[in-house]
Tab-separated table of C-alpha atoms in Angstrom:
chain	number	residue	atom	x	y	z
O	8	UNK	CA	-5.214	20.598	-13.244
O	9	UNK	CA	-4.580	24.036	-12.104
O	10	UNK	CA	-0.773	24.136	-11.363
O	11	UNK	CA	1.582	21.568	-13.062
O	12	UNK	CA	3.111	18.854	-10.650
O	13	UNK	CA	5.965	20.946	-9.982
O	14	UNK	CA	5.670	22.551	-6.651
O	15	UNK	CA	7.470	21.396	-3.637
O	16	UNK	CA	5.191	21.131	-1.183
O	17	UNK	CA	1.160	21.473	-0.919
O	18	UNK	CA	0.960	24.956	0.572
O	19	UNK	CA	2.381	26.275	-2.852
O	20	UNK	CA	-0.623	24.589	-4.553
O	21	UNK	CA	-3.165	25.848	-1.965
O	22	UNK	CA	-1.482	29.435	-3.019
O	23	UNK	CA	-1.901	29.062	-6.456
O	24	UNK	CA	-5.444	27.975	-6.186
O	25	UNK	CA	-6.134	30.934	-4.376
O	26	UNK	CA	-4.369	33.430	-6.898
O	27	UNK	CA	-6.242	31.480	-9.701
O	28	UNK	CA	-9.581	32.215	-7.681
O	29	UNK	CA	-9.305	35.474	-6.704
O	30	UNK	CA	-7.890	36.402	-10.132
O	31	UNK	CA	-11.077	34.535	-11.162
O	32	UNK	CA	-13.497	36.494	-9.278
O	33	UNK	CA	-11.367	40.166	-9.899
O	34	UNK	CA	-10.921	39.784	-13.831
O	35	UNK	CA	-13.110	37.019	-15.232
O	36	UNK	CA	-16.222	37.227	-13.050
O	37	UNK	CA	-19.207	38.881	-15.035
O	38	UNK	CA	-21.661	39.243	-12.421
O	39	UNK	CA	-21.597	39.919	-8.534
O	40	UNK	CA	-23.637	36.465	-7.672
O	41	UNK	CA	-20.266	34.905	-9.441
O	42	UNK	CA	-17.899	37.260	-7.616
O	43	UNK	CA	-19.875	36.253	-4.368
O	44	UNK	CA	-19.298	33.083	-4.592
O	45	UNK	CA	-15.527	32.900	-5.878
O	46	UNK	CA	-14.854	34.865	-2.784
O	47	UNK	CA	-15.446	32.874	-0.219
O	48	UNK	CA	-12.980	30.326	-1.258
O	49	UNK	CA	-10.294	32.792	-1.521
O	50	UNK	CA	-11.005	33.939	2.005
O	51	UNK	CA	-10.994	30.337	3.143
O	52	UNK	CA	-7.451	29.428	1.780
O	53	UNK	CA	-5.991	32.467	3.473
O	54	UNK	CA	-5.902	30.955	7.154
O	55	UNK	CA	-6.669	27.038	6.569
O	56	UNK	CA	-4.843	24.205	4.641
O	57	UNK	CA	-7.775	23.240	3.306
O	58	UNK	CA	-7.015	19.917	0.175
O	59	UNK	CA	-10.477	19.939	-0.768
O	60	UNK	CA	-12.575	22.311	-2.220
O	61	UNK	CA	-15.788	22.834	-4.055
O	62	UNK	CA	-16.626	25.945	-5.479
O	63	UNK	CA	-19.539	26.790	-7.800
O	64	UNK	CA	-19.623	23.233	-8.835
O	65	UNK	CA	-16.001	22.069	-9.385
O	66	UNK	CA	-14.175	20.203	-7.278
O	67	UNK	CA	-10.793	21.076	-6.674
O	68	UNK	CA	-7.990	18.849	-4.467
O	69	UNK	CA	-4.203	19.366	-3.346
O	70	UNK	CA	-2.865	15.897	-3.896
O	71	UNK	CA	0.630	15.017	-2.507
O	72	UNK	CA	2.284	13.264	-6.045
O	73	UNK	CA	5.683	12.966	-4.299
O	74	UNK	CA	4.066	9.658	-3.193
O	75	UNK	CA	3.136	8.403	-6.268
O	76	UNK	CA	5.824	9.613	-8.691
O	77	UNK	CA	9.619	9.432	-8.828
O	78	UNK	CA	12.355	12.310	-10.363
O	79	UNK	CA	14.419	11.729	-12.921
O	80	UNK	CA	17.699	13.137	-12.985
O	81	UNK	CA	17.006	16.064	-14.176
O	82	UNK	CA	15.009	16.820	-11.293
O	83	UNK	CA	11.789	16.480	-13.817
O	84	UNK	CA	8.989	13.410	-13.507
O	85	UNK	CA	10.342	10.429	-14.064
O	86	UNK	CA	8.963	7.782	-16.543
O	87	UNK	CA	7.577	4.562	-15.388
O	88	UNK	CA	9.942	1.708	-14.670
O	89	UNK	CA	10.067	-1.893	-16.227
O	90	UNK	CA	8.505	-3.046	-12.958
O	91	UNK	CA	5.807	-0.290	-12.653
O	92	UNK	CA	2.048	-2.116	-12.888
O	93	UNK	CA	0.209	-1.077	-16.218
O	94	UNK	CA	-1.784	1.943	-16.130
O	95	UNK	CA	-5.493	1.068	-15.947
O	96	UNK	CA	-8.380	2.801	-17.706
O	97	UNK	CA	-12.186	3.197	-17.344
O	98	UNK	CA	-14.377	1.361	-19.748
O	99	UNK	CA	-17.642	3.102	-19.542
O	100	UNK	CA	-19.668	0.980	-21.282
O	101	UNK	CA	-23.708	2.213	-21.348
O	102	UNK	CA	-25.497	-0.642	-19.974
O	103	UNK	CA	-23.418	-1.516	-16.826
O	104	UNK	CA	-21.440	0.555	-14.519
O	105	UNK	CA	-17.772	1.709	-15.380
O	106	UNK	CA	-15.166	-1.416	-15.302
O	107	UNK	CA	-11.159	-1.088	-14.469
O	108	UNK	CA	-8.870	-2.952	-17.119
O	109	UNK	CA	-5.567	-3.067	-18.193
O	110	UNK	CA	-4.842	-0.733	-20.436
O	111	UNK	CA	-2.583	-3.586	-22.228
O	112	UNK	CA	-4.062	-6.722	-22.024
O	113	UNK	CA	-2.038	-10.061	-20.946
O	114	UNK	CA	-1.884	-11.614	-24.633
């Protein structure tokens, strides 16, 4: 995650993923082969809303969470509901693909 869920609306993201890449490629970047290739991105989030991007092997994505979470009232996250589904994880067992379960089990 590269900003916390906290931003009102996905432009703000886009703008901190650019600051985090440019700062990336000015401060952190040790050669110019990694500066090269940080830059692009930047210059791509300038003009375009892009929610996708892959750079120098990691995937990053603007996702909307307004549609999948609810405030509290505090104006913070809010905590899931008696009626919310359980949360499922991966089991990534080694001989077979990854299977979805319930994290909690029906007893």
């Amino acid at each position: 995650m590269v900003v916390e869920v906290t931003h009102g609306c996905p432009q703000q993201a886009r703008d901190a993923l650019n600051s985090l890449l440019w700062f990336r490629a000015k401060d952190e970047a040790k050669t110019r082969v990694e500066r090269r290739a940080l830059l692009p991105a930047v210059a791509r989030l300038e003009p375009e809303c892009v929610d996708e991007l892959t750079v120098r092997g990691t995937r990053f994505r603007v996702v909307r969470a307004e549609e999948h979470a609810a405030l509290d009232s505090r104006g913070g996250i809010g905590t899931p509901g008696p009626t919310d589904p359980e949360l499922l994880t991966l089991d990534w067992t080694p001989a077979q693909a990854p299977v979805v379960r319930p994290r909690c089990p029906a007893p």
